[in-house]
PDB file of C-alpha atoms in Angstrom:
ATOM      1  CA  UNK A  13      64.372   4.439 -22.241  1.00  0.00           C
ATOM      2  CA  UNK A  14      62.322   7.515 -23.775  1.00  0.00           C
ATOM      3  CA  UNK A  15      64.845   9.816 -25.649  1.00  0.00           C
ATOM      4  CA  UNK A  16      65.033  13.256 -23.626  1.00  0.00           C
ATOM      5  CA  UNK A  17      63.650  16.113 -24.992  1.00  0.00           C
ATOM      6  CA  UNK A  18      64.752  19.808 -24.963  1.00  0.00           C
ATOM      7  CA  UNK A  19      63.342  22.857 -26.669  1.00  0.00           C
ATOM      8  CA  UNK A  20      65.625  25.539 -27.977  1.00  0.00           C
ATOM      9  CA  UNK A  21      65.061  28.649 -26.213  1.00  0.00           C
ATOM     10  CA  UNK A  22      63.136  31.341 -27.582  1.00  0.00           C
ATOM     11  CA  UNK A  23      64.518  34.951 -27.714  1.00  0.00           C
ATOM     12  CA  UNK A  24      62.338  37.714 -27.266  1.00  0.00           C
ATOM     13  CA  UNK A  25      59.172  38.114 -29.334  1.00  0.00           C
ATOM     14  CA  UNK A  26      60.208  34.332 -30.447  1.00  0.00           C
ATOM     15  CA  UNK A  27      57.053  31.498 -30.480  1.00  0.00           C
ATOM     16  CA  UNK A  28      57.599  28.902 -27.651  1.00  0.00           C
ATOM     17  CA  UNK A  29      56.539  25.284 -27.999  1.00  0.00           C
ATOM     18  CA  UNK A  30      53.822  25.883 -25.968  1.00  0.00           C
ATOM     19  CA  UNK A  31      52.598  28.652 -28.214  1.00  0.00           C
ATOM     20  CA  UNK A  32      52.470  26.305 -31.370  1.00  0.00           C
ATOM     21  CA  UNK A  33      50.331  23.988 -28.562  1.00  0.00           C
ATOM     22  CA  UNK A  34      48.054  26.850 -28.214  1.00  0.00           C
ATOM     23  CA  UNK A  35      47.784  28.096 -31.991  1.00  0.00           C
ATOM     24  CA  UNK A  36      46.354  24.422 -32.610  1.00  0.00           C
ATOM     25  CA  UNK A  37      44.281  24.105 -29.169  1.00  0.00           C
ATOM     26  CA  UNK A  38      42.628  27.788 -29.764  1.00  0.00           C
ATOM     27  CA  UNK A  39      41.973  27.146 -33.359  1.00  0.00           C
ATOM     28  CA  UNK A  40      44.493  29.597 -35.113  1.00  0.00           C
ATOM     29  CA  UNK A  41      45.835  26.794 -36.561  1.00  0.00           C
ATOM     30  CA  UNK A  42      43.451  25.386 -38.985  1.00  0.00           C
ATOM     31  CA  UNK A  43      45.802  24.477 -42.226  1.00  0.00           C
ATOM     32  CA  UNK A  44      48.556  22.543 -40.989  1.00  0.00           C
ATOM     33  CA  UNK A  45      51.374  20.803 -42.862  1.00  0.00           C
ATOM     34  CA  UNK A  46      53.084  18.206 -41.964  1.00  0.00           C
ATOM     35  CA  UNK A  47      56.993  17.636 -43.490  1.00  0.00           C
ATOM     36  CA  UNK A  48      57.998  14.316 -42.761  1.00  0.00           C
ATOM     37  CA  UNK A  49      61.150  11.915 -42.995  1.00  0.00           C
ATOM     38  CA  UNK A  50      62.013   8.804 -41.598  1.00  0.00           C
ATOM     39  CA  UNK A  51      62.127   9.925 -38.117  1.00  0.00           C
ATOM     40  CA  UNK A  52      58.507   9.327 -37.698  1.00  0.00           C
ATOM     41  CA  UNK A  53      58.770   5.654 -38.684  1.00  0.00           C
ATOM     42  CA  UNK A  54      61.978   4.299 -37.024  1.00  0.00           C
ATOM     43  CA  UNK A  55      59.776   3.507 -33.985  1.00  0.00           C
ATOM     44  CA  UNK A  56      58.317   1.465 -35.410  1.00  0.00           C
ATOM     45  CA  UNK A  57      61.523  -0.584 -36.479  1.00  0.00           C
ATOM     46  CA  UNK A  58      62.378   0.889 -39.370  1.00  0.00           C
ATOM     47  CA  UNK A  59      65.681   1.832 -39.870  1.00  0.00           C
ATOM     48  CA  UNK A  60      66.212   5.414 -41.538  1.00  0.00           C
ATOM     49  CA  UNK A  61      68.719   6.018 -44.821  1.00  0.00           C
ATOM     50  CA  UNK A  62      71.468   8.170 -43.021  1.00  0.00           C
ATOM     51  CA  UNK A  63      72.014   7.357 -39.278  1.00  0.00           C
ATOM     52  CA  UNK A  64      75.592   6.222 -37.795  1.00  0.00           C
ATOM     53  CA  UNK A  65      75.574   2.514 -37.414  1.00  0.00           C
ATOM     54  CA  UNK A  66      71.911   1.804 -37.833  1.00  0.00           C
ATOM     55  CA  UNK A  67      70.844   3.487 -41.401  1.00  0.00           C
ATOM     56  CA  UNK A  68      69.941   1.336 -44.349  1.00  0.00           C
ATOM     57  CA  UNK A  69      72.834   3.180 -46.094  1.00  0.00           C
ATOM     58  CA  UNK A  70      75.334   2.110 -43.084  1.00  0.00           C
ATOM     59  CA  UNK A  71      74.756  -1.490 -43.906  1.00  0.00           C
ATOM     60  CA  UNK A  72      74.114  -1.657 -47.525  1.00  0.00           C
ATOM     61  CA  UNK A  73      78.067  -0.373 -47.523  1.00  0.00           C
ATOM     62  CA  UNK A  74      78.868  -4.052 -46.786  1.00  0.00           C
ATOM     63  CA  UNK A  75      77.541  -4.860 -50.546  1.00  0.00           C
ATOM     64  CA  UNK A  76      79.392  -4.782 -53.347  1.00  0.00           C
ATOM     65  CA  UNK A  77      78.155  -1.981 -54.552  1.00  0.00           C
ATOM     66  CA  UNK A  78      79.979   1.513 -55.643  1.00  0.00           C
ATOM     67  CA  UNK A  79      78.018   3.249 -53.380  1.00  0.00           C
ATOM     68  CA  UNK A  80      75.047   2.624 -50.755  1.00  0.00           C
ATOM     69  CA  UNK A  81      72.672   4.072 -52.575  1.00  0.00           C
ATOM     70  CA  UNK A  82      72.992   1.940 -55.730  1.00  0.00           C
ATOM     71  CA  UNK A  83      70.393  -0.342 -54.769  1.00  0.00           C
ATOM     72  CA  UNK A  84      68.154   2.690 -55.153  1.00  0.00           C
ATOM     73  CA  UNK A  85      69.836   3.647 -58.954  1.00  0.00           C
ATOM     74  CA  UNK A  86      67.263   3.140 -61.381  1.00  0.00           C
ATOM     75  CA  UNK A  87      70.190   2.013 -63.978  1.00  0.00           C
ATOM     76  CA  UNK A  88      71.940  -0.632 -61.437  1.00  0.00           C
ATOM     77  CA  UNK A  89      68.212  -1.744 -60.822  1.00  0.00           C
ATOM     78  CA  UNK A  90      67.564  -2.407 -64.689  1.00  0.00           C
ATOM     79  CA  UNK A  91      70.836  -3.993 -64.590  1.00  0.00           C
ATOM     80  CA  UNK A  92      70.315  -6.209 -61.148  1.00  0.00           C
ATOM     81  CA  UNK A  93      67.516  -5.809 -59.723  1.00  0.00           C
ATOM     82  CA  UNK A  94      68.166  -8.673 -56.981  1.00  0.00           C
ATOM     83  CA  UNK A  95      69.568  -6.232 -54.405  1.00  0.00           C
ATOM     84  CA  UNK A  96      66.606  -4.235 -54.467  1.00  0.00           C
ATOM     85  CA  UNK A  97      64.181  -7.108 -54.137  1.00  0.00           C
ATOM     86  CA  UNK A  98      66.095  -8.517 -51.300  1.00  0.00           C
ATOM     87  CA  UNK A  99      65.712  -5.247 -49.455  1.00  0.00           C
ATOM     88  CA  UNK A 100      62.405  -5.037 -50.428  1.00  0.00           C
ATOM     89  CA  UNK A 101      60.970  -8.358 -49.146  1.00  0.00           C
ATOM     90  CA  UNK A 102      62.295  -7.351 -45.738  1.00  0.00           C
ATOM     91  CA  UNK A 103      60.807  -3.970 -45.501  1.00  0.00           C
ATOM     92  CA  UNK A 104      57.646  -4.801 -47.706  1.00  0.00           C
ATOM     93  CA  UNK A 105      54.398  -3.156 -45.880  1.00  0.00           C
ATOM     94  CA  UNK A 106      52.591  -5.037 -44.179  1.00  0.00           C
ATOM     95  CA  UNK A 107      55.479  -6.060 -41.481  1.00  0.00           C
ATOM     96  CA  UNK A 108      55.431  -2.699 -39.586  1.00  0.00           C
ATOM     97  CA  UNK A 109      52.679  -0.444 -37.633  1.00  0.00           C
ATOM     98  CA  UNK A 110      52.063   3.079 -37.804  1.00  0.00           C
ATOM     99  CA  UNK A 111      53.838   4.615 -34.892  1.00  0.00           C
ATOM    100  CA  UNK A 112      52.468   7.477 -32.423  1.00  0.00           C
ATOM    101  CA  UNK A 113      53.179   9.930 -34.780  1.00  0.00           C
ATOM    102  CA  UNK A 114      51.326   8.722 -37.614  1.00  0.00           C
ATOM    103  CA  UNK A 115      48.421   8.621 -35.328  1.00  0.00           C
ATOM    104  CA  UNK A 116      48.959  12.576 -34.330  1.00  0.00           C
ATOM    105  CA  UNK A 117      49.131  13.360 -37.802  1.00  0.00           C
ATOM    106  CA  UNK A 118      45.991  11.191 -38.268  1.00  0.00           C
ATOM    107  CA  UNK A 119      44.282  13.223 -35.365  1.00  0.00           C
ATOM    108  CA  UNK A 120      44.571  16.263 -37.381  1.00  0.00           C
ATOM    109  CA  UNK A 121      42.926  15.227 -40.112  1.00  0.00           C
ATOM    110  CA  UNK A 122      40.370  13.835 -38.156  1.00  0.00           C
ATOM    111  CA  UNK A 123      39.836  17.487 -36.331  1.00  0.00           C
ATOM    112  CA  UNK A 124      39.511  18.740 -40.055  1.00  0.00           C
ATOM    113  CA  UNK A 125      43.265  20.962 -39.778  1.00  0.00           C
ATOM    114  CA  UNK A 126      45.522  18.937 -41.861  1.00  0.00           C
ATOM    115  CA  UNK A 127      46.286  20.967 -45.466  1.00  0.00           C
ATOM    116  CA  UNK A 128      48.463  18.072 -46.711  1.00  0.00           C
ATOM    117  CA  UNK A 129      51.111  15.623 -45.274  1.00  0.00           C
ATOM    118  CA  UNK A 130      54.098  15.978 -47.676  1.00  0.00           C
ATOM    119  CA  UNK A 131      56.062  12.369 -46.615  1.00  0.00           C
ATOM    120  CA  UNK A 132      59.228  11.316 -47.719  1.00  0.00           C
ATOM    121  CA  UNK A 133      58.677   8.187 -46.738  1.00  0.00           C
ATOM    122  CA  UNK A 134      57.996   5.041 -48.780  1.00  0.00           C
ATOM    123  CA  UNK A 135      56.382   2.459 -46.038  1.00  0.00           C
ATOM    124  CA  UNK A 136      52.940   3.427 -46.941  1.00  0.00           C
ATOM    125  CA  UNK A 137      52.376   3.806 -42.750  1.00  0.00           C
ATOM    126  CA  UNK A 138      50.707   7.253 -43.497  1.00  0.00           C
ATOM    127  CA  UNK A 139      47.785   5.311 -45.343  1.00  0.00           C
ATOM    128  CA  UNK A 140      48.082   2.457 -42.525  1.00  0.00           C
ATOM    129  CA  UNK A 141      47.284   5.131 -40.137  1.00  0.00           C
ATOM    130  CA  UNK A 142      44.449   6.293 -41.993  1.00  0.00           C
ATOM    131  CA  UNK A 143      45.457   9.429 -43.471  1.00  0.00           C
ATOM    132  CA  UNK A 144      43.376   9.945 -46.917  1.00  0.00           C
ATOM    133  CA  UNK A 145      45.219   9.474 -50.145  1.00  0.00           C
ATOM    134  CA  UNK A 146      43.938  12.715 -51.130  1.00  0.00           C
ATOM    135  CA  UNK A 147      45.615  14.369 -48.022  1.00  0.00           C
ATOM    136  CA  UNK A 148      49.055  12.878 -48.592  1.00  0.00           C
ATOM    137  CA  UNK A 149      51.857  13.676 -50.933  1.00  0.00           C
ATOM    138  CA  UNK A 150      54.573  10.763 -51.009  1.00  0.00           C
ATOM    139  CA  UNK A 151      56.984  12.753 -52.427  1.00  0.00           C
ATOM    140  CA  UNK A 152      59.339   9.841 -53.215  1.00  0.00           C
ATOM    141  CA  UNK A 153      56.406   7.545 -54.193  1.00  0.00           C
ATOM    142  CA  UNK A 154      55.735   4.308 -52.398  1.00  0.00           C
ATOM    143  CA  UNK A 155      55.052   0.175 -52.245  1.00  0.00           C
ATOM    144  CA  UNK A 156      50.822   1.492 -52.747  1.00  0.00           C
ATOM    145  CA  UNK A 157      51.909   0.848 -56.333  1.00  0.00           C
ATOM    146  CA  UNK A 158      53.437  -1.453 -58.730  1.00  0.00           C
ATOM    147  CA  UNK A 159      54.235  -0.916 -62.449  1.00  0.00           C
ATOM    148  CA  UNK A 160      55.987  -2.005 -65.436  1.00  0.00           C
ATOM    149  CA  UNK A 161      59.268  -0.226 -66.028  1.00  0.00           C
ATOM    150  CA  UNK A 162      59.729  -0.842 -69.879  1.00  0.00           C
ATOM    151  CA  UNK A 163      59.077   2.822 -71.846  1.00  0.00           C
ATOM    152  CA  UNK A 164      57.056   0.719 -74.758  1.00  0.00           C
ATOM    153  CA  UNK A 165      54.543  -0.908 -71.957  1.00  0.00           C
ATOM    154  CA  UNK A 166      54.213   0.364 -68.275  1.00  0.00           C
ATOM    155  CA  UNK A 167      51.820  -1.539 -67.357  1.00  0.00           C
ATOM    156  CA  UNK A 168      50.117  -0.905 -63.672  1.00  0.00           C
ATOM    157  CA  UNK A 169      51.239  -4.602 -62.091  1.00  0.00           C
ATOM    158  CA  UNK A 170      48.146  -6.304 -59.854  1.00  0.00           C
ATOM    159  CA  UNK A 171      49.638  -5.069 -56.352  1.00  0.00           C
ATOM    160  CA  UNK A 172      48.462  -8.623 -54.823  1.00  0.00           C
ATOM    161  CA  UNK A 173      50.316 -10.548 -57.248  1.00  0.00           C
ATOM    162  CA  UNK A 174      53.040  -8.405 -57.255  1.00  0.00           C
ATOM    163  CA  UNK A 175      53.251  -8.441 -53.007  1.00  0.00           C
ATOM    164  CA  UNK A 176      53.129 -12.727 -53.472  1.00  0.00           C
ATOM    165  CA  UNK A 177      56.086 -12.156 -55.689  1.00  0.00           C
ATOM    166  CA  UNK A 178      58.520 -10.424 -53.462  1.00  0.00           C
ATOM    167  CA  UNK A 179      57.375 -11.949 -50.192  1.00  0.00           C
ATOM    168  CA  UNK A 180      58.580 -15.212 -51.573  1.00  0.00           C
ATOM    169  CA  UNK A 181      61.512 -13.404 -52.649  1.00  0.00           C
ATOM    170  CA  UNK A 182      61.172 -13.576 -56.104  1.00  0.00           C
ATOM    171  CA  UNK A 183      61.420 -10.974 -58.871  1.00  0.00           C
ATOM    172  CA  UNK A 184      58.241 -10.006 -60.394  1.00  0.00           C
ATOM    173  CA  UNK A 185      57.711  -9.154 -64.238  1.00  0.00           C
ATOM    174  CA  UNK A 186      54.943  -7.385 -66.585  1.00  0.00           C
ATOM    175  CA  UNK A 187      52.644 -10.178 -67.281  1.00  0.00           C
ATOM    176  CA  UNK A 188      52.299  -8.719 -70.664  1.00  0.00           C
ATOM    177  CA  UNK A 189      55.834  -7.865 -71.982  1.00  0.00           C
ATOM    178  CA  UNK A 190      58.245 -10.257 -69.453  1.00  0.00           C
ATOM    179  CA  UNK A 191      60.134  -6.701 -68.272  1.00  0.00           C
ATOM    180  CA  UNK A 192      60.862  -6.029 -64.648  1.00  0.00           C
ATOM    181  CA  UNK A 193      58.073  -4.386 -61.779  1.00  0.00           C
ATOM    182  CA  UNK A 194      58.843  -2.111 -59.672  1.00  0.00           C
ATOM    183  CA  UNK A 195      57.263  -0.573 -56.709  1.00  0.00           C
ATOM    184  CA  UNK A 196      55.857   3.110 -57.288  1.00  0.00           C
ATOM    185  CA  UNK A 197      59.038   4.358 -55.246  1.00  0.00           C
ATOM    186  CA  UNK A 198      60.995   7.114 -56.833  1.00  0.00           C
ATOM    187  CA  UNK A 199      64.844   5.967 -57.597  1.00  0.00           C
ATOM    188  CA  UNK A 200      67.990   8.338 -58.236  1.00  0.00           C
ATOM    189  CA  UNK A 201      67.162   8.747 -62.067  1.00  0.00           C
ATOM    190  CA  UNK A 202      63.972   9.242 -62.079  1.00  0.00           C
ATOM    191  CA  UNK A 203      61.401  12.234 -61.681  1.00  0.00           C
ATOM    192  CA  UNK A 204      59.263  12.677 -58.559  1.00  0.00           C
ATOM    193  CA  UNK A 205      55.676  12.058 -58.999  1.00  0.00           C
ATOM    194  CA  UNK A 206      53.435  15.007 -60.622  1.00  0.00           C
ATOM    195  CA  UNK A 207      51.372  15.194 -57.789  1.00  0.00           C
ATOM    196  CA  UNK A 208      54.429  17.041 -55.442  1.00  0.00           C
ATOM    197  CA  UNK A 209      54.792  19.929 -57.899  1.00  0.00           C
ATOM    198  CA  UNK A 210      50.840  20.553 -58.530  1.00  0.00           C
ATOM    199  CA  UNK A 211      50.648  20.315 -54.434  1.00  0.00           C
ATOM    200  CA  UNK A 212      53.454  23.098 -53.897  1.00  0.00           C
ATOM    201  CA  UNK A 213      50.104  25.791 -53.987  1.00  0.00           C
ATOM    202  CA  UNK A 214      49.512  24.270 -50.684  1.00  0.00           C
ATOM    203  CA  UNK A 215      52.575  26.159 -48.841  1.00  0.00           C
ATOM    204  CA  UNK A 216      50.993  29.681 -49.598  1.00  0.00           C
ATOM    205  CA  UNK A 217      47.674  28.650 -47.283  1.00  0.00           C
ATOM    206  CA  UNK A 218      49.361  27.275 -44.600  1.00  0.00           C
ATOM    207  CA  UNK A 219      49.138  28.693 -41.241  1.00  0.00           C
ATOM    208  CA  UNK A 220      51.494  26.185 -39.107  1.00  0.00           C
ATOM    209  CA  UNK A 221      54.340  24.166 -40.704  1.00  0.00           C
ATOM    210  CA  UNK A 222      55.301  21.323 -38.780  1.00  0.00           C
ATOM    211  CA  UNK A 223      58.553  19.786 -39.787  1.00  0.00           C
ATOM    212  CA  UNK A 224      60.075  16.306 -38.474  1.00  0.00           C
ATOM    213  CA  UNK A 225      61.943  13.189 -38.459  1.00  0.00           C
ATOM    214  CA  UNK A 226      64.027  14.390 -41.397  1.00  0.00           C
ATOM    215  CA  UNK A 227      67.661  15.367 -41.994  1.00  0.00           C
ATOM    216  CA  UNK A 228      66.747  17.734 -44.915  1.00  0.00           C
ATOM    217  CA  UNK A 229      69.358  16.889 -47.396  1.00  0.00           C
ATOM    218  CA  UNK A 230      67.563  15.473 -50.352  1.00  0.00           C
ATOM    219  CA  UNK A 231      66.144  18.355 -53.099  1.00  0.00           C
ATOM    220  CA  UNK A 232      63.599  19.291 -53.950  1.00  0.00           C
ATOM    221  CA  UNK A 233      62.177  17.997 -50.989  1.00  0.00           C
ATOM    222  CA  UNK A 234      64.532  20.192 -48.624  1.00  0.00           C
ATOM    223  CA  UNK A 235      63.354  23.152 -49.721  1.00  0.00           C
ATOM    224  CA  UNK A 236      59.655  22.966 -48.727  1.00  0.00           C
ATOM    225  CA  UNK A 237      59.893  24.389 -45.161  1.00  0.00           C
ATOM    226  CA  UNK A 238      60.795  27.766 -47.299  1.00  0.00           C
ATOM    227  CA  UNK A 239      57.822  27.955 -49.449  1.00  0.00           C
ATOM    228  CA  UNK A 240      55.554  29.158 -46.192  1.00  0.00           C
ATOM    229  CA  UNK A 241      54.914  32.187 -45.731  1.00  0.00           C
ATOM    230  CA  UNK A 242      57.870  34.681 -43.684  1.00  0.00           C
ATOM    231  CA  UNK A 243      54.781  35.009 -41.057  1.00  0.00           C
ATOM    232  CA  UNK A 244      53.681  31.246 -40.817  1.00  0.00           C
ATOM    233  CA  UNK A 245      54.883  29.503 -37.754  1.00  0.00           C
ATOM    234  CA  UNK A 246      57.541  26.764 -38.530  1.00  0.00           C
ATOM    235  CA  UNK A 247      57.716  23.875 -35.829  1.00  0.00           C
ATOM    236  CA  UNK A 248      60.731  21.540 -36.427  1.00  0.00           C
ATOM    237  CA  UNK A 249      60.186  18.513 -34.500  1.00  0.00           C
ATOM    238  CA  UNK A 250      63.963  16.131 -35.033  1.00  0.00           C
ATOM    239  CA  UNK A 251      66.816  14.573 -32.802  1.00  0.00           C
ATOM    240  CA  UNK A 252      69.244  17.335 -33.901  1.00  0.00           C
ATOM    241  CA  UNK A 253      68.970  20.505 -35.815  1.00  0.00           C
ATOM    242  CA  UNK A 254      68.497  20.531 -39.437  1.00  0.00           C
ATOM    243  CA  UNK A 255      67.840  22.870 -42.355  1.00  0.00           C
ATOM    244  CA  UNK A 256      67.646  26.870 -41.875  1.00  0.00           C
ATOM    245  CA  UNK A 257      65.198  27.428 -38.966  1.00  0.00           C
ATOM    246  CA  UNK A 258      66.091  30.797 -37.453  1.00  0.00           C
ATOM    247  CA  UNK A 259      62.845  32.895 -38.902  1.00  0.00           C
ATOM    248  CA  UNK A 260      60.968  34.568 -35.687  1.00  0.00           C
ATOM    249  CA  UNK A 261      58.412  32.070 -35.934  1.00  0.00           C
ATOM    250  CA  UNK A 262      60.359  29.237 -35.564  1.00  0.00           C
ATOM    251  CA  UNK A 263      60.325  26.668 -33.146  1.00  0.00           C
ATOM    252  CA  UNK A 264      63.073  23.937 -32.971  1.00  0.00           C
ATOM    253  CA  UNK A 265      62.081  20.899 -30.350  1.00  0.00           C
ATOM    254  CA  UNK A 266      65.018  18.372 -30.019  1.00  0.00           C
ATOM    255  CA  UNK A 267      64.033  15.175 -29.465  1.00  0.00           C
ATOM    256  CA  UNK A 268      61.766  11.559 -30.613  1.00  0.00           C
ATOM    257  CA  UNK A 269      58.924  12.289 -33.005  1.00  0.00           C
ATOM    258  CA  UNK A 270      56.682  10.445 -30.386  1.00  0.00           C
ATOM    259  CA  UNK A 271      57.420  11.606 -27.245  1.00  0.00           C
ATOM    260  CA  UNK A 272      57.241  15.098 -28.533  1.00  0.00           C
ATOM    261  CA  UNK A 273      54.074  14.692 -30.423  1.00  0.00           C
ATOM    262  CA  UNK A 274      52.528  13.352 -27.017  1.00  0.00           C
ATOM    263  CA  UNK A 275      53.317  16.712 -25.541  1.00  0.00           C
ATOM    264  CA  UNK A 276      51.786  18.276 -28.026  1.00  0.00           C
ATOM    265  CA  UNK A 277      48.392  16.602 -27.823  1.00  0.00           C
ATOM    266  CA  UNK A 278      48.687  16.895 -24.139  1.00  0.00           C
ATOM    267  CA  UNK A 279      48.822  20.968 -24.511  1.00  0.00           C
ATOM    268  CA  UNK A 280      46.162  20.891 -26.910  1.00  0.00           C
ATOM    269  CA  UNK A 281      43.966  18.483 -24.733  1.00  0.00           C
ATOM    270  CA  UNK A 282      43.923  15.573 -26.853  1.00  0.00           C
ATOM    271  CA  UNK A 283      46.373  12.883 -25.204  1.00  0.00           C
ATOM    272  CA  UNK A 284      43.168  10.594 -24.719  1.00  0.00           C
ATOM    273  CA  UNK A 285      41.880  11.106 -28.249  1.00  0.00           C
ATOM    274  CA  UNK A 286      45.612  10.321 -29.434  1.00  0.00           C
ATOM    275  CA  UNK A 287      45.953   7.205 -27.139  1.00  0.00           C
ATOM    276  CA  UNK A 288      42.489   5.877 -27.991  1.00  0.00           C
ATOM    277  CA  UNK A 289      43.251   6.420 -31.950  1.00  0.00           C
ATOM    278  CA  UNK A 290      46.545   4.913 -31.339  1.00  0.00           C
ATOM    279  CA  UNK A 291      45.027   1.674 -29.930  1.00  0.00           C
ATOM    280  CA  UNK A 292      42.640   1.634 -32.358  1.00  0.00           C
ATOM    281  CA  UNK A 293      44.774   1.632 -35.515  1.00  0.00           C
ATOM    282  CA  UNK A 294      47.490  -1.110 -33.750  1.00  0.00           C
ATOM    283  CA  UNK A 295      43.880  -3.187 -33.639  1.00  0.00           C
ATOM    284  CA  UNK A 296      42.984  -2.572 -36.448  1.00  0.00           C
ATOM    285  CA  UNK A 297      46.470  -3.196 -38.249  1.00  0.00           C
ATOM    286  CA  UNK A 298      46.864  -6.585 -35.710  1.00  0.00           C
ATOM    287  CA  UNK A 299      43.466  -7.888 -37.184  1.00  0.00           C
ATOM    288  CA  UNK A 300      44.387  -7.506 -40.775  1.00  0.00           C
ATOM    289  CA  UNK A 301      48.110  -9.122 -40.136  1.00  0.00           C
ATOM    290  CA  UNK A 302      46.459 -11.962 -38.323  1.00  0.00           C
ATOM    291  CA  UNK A 303      43.891 -12.203 -41.613  1.00  0.00           C
ATOM    292  CA  UNK A 304      47.422 -12.474 -43.776  1.00  0.00           C
ATOM    293  CA  UNK A 305      49.339 -14.548 -41.963  1.00  0.00           C
ATOM    294  CA  UNK A 306      49.462 -18.062 -39.884  1.00  0.00           C
ATOM    295  CA  UNK A 307      48.120 -17.568 -36.431  1.00  0.00           C
ATOM    296  CA  UNK A 308      51.499 -18.904 -34.996  1.00  0.00           C
ATOM    297  CA  UNK A 309      53.281 -15.661 -36.104  1.00  0.00           C
ATOM    298  CA  UNK A 310      50.913 -13.177 -34.514  1.00  0.00           C
ATOM    299  CA  UNK A 311      51.451 -13.220 -31.063  1.00  0.00           C
ATOM    300  CA  UNK A 312      50.882 -10.624 -28.063  1.00  0.00           C
ATOM    301  CA  UNK A 313      51.477  -6.626 -28.923  1.00  0.00           C
ATOM    302  CA  UNK A 314      55.416  -6.194 -29.020  1.00  0.00           C
ATOM    303  CA  UNK A 315      55.818 -10.036 -30.073  1.00  0.00           C
ATOM    304  CA  UNK A 316      55.754  -9.860 -33.618  1.00  0.00           C
ATOM    305  CA  UNK A 317      57.546  -6.327 -34.339  1.00  0.00           C
ATOM    306  CA  UNK A 318      60.206  -6.726 -36.827  1.00  0.00           C
ATOM    307  CA  UNK A 319      63.995  -4.653 -36.329  1.00  0.00           C
ATOM    308  CA  UNK A 320      64.632  -3.825 -39.643  1.00  0.00           C
ATOM    309  CA  UNK A 321      67.924  -2.717 -38.649  1.00  0.00           C
ATOM    310  CA  UNK A 322      68.994  -6.128 -37.560  1.00  0.00           C
ATOM    311  CA  UNK A 323      67.016  -7.707 -40.623  1.00  0.00           C
ATOM    312  CA  UNK A 324      69.142  -5.733 -43.116  1.00  0.00           C
ATOM    313  CA  UNK A 325      72.049  -6.188 -41.405  1.00  0.00           C
ATOM    314  CA  UNK A 326      71.230 -10.150 -41.413  1.00  0.00           C
ATOM    315  CA  UNK A 327      70.205  -9.568 -45.336  1.00  0.00           C
ATOM    316  CA  UNK A 328      73.414  -7.945 -46.234  1.00  0.00           C
ATOM    317  CA  UNK A 329      75.537 -10.510 -44.406  1.00  0.00           C
ATOM    318  CA  UNK A 330      73.686 -13.116 -46.588  1.00  0.00           C
ATOM    319  CA  UNK A 331      73.993 -10.965 -49.869  1.00  0.00           C
ATOM    320  CA  UNK A 332      77.915 -10.438 -49.539  1.00  0.00           C
ATOM    321  CA  UNK A 333      78.387 -14.017 -49.986  1.00  0.00           C
ATOM    322  CA  UNK A 334      76.309 -14.155 -53.041  1.00  0.00           C
ATOM    323  CA  UNK A 335      77.188 -13.168 -56.833  1.00  0.00           C
ATOM    324  CA  UNK A 336      74.275 -10.587 -57.080  1.00  0.00           C
TER     325      UNK A 336
END
């Protein structure tokens, strides 16, 4: 059942959700920045990190870790890479398809309206939706690349061979120095990608900011919405209110990302385009899936969708009995 979508009632002189749609439809918003979090991927079956009972951190609490985030701690990874790679095996790109929200962001790009998409997600679903790399800022890195973690080496690892090792539940090693190979996702204790800071100037040029599916708890990403000009409209799409969206030009729309972008597309007159684009995206990814996997693992629409929340729970239960 779709989640109920509600909108905070605007005060006098404030924008409404419909006003934001009108800005896009009328061409007043030509440089749109997206700030996206895990909430745009949950309908693909990927759990977010902090949701009670279903988030990754909730399930990882069951492991013998000092704290659940430790699985993404670089020092812990150097000592015990096994928990991370067990998790990576289940969450590796290719197991999930882009959501309607990803397709909406792609549609903004197709129409020449997307200035940049800043994402906290490491799942590469923005890429799989067809959003060009030059329009993306993967603030916390992604599974798209891999490298040797030895400071003396740092060799870029071959993506295909690394993926093959991970999918066989192995631990990839550098072919040059035999040190650990790690996907290019940002662990605690590591710096953010340079491109994150190089693109900060984008916010000065934004004429609409859309923040969706994020708890805005992790800095410095959490401070990004404050970088746009005071007269720049800001739309928050989320299941609950987060951050400080109290400016006159702010709109808060509470509900699922997918349902809300469908509503926004309808206001813009793009409903059919969004449906068709998403259909093509799903078809393209399923075609690639059928090429990469045995035919018996790929069935009708929805048959091969993975619920990673259940997968992670099963994985954690399995790991509890090991000496990792």
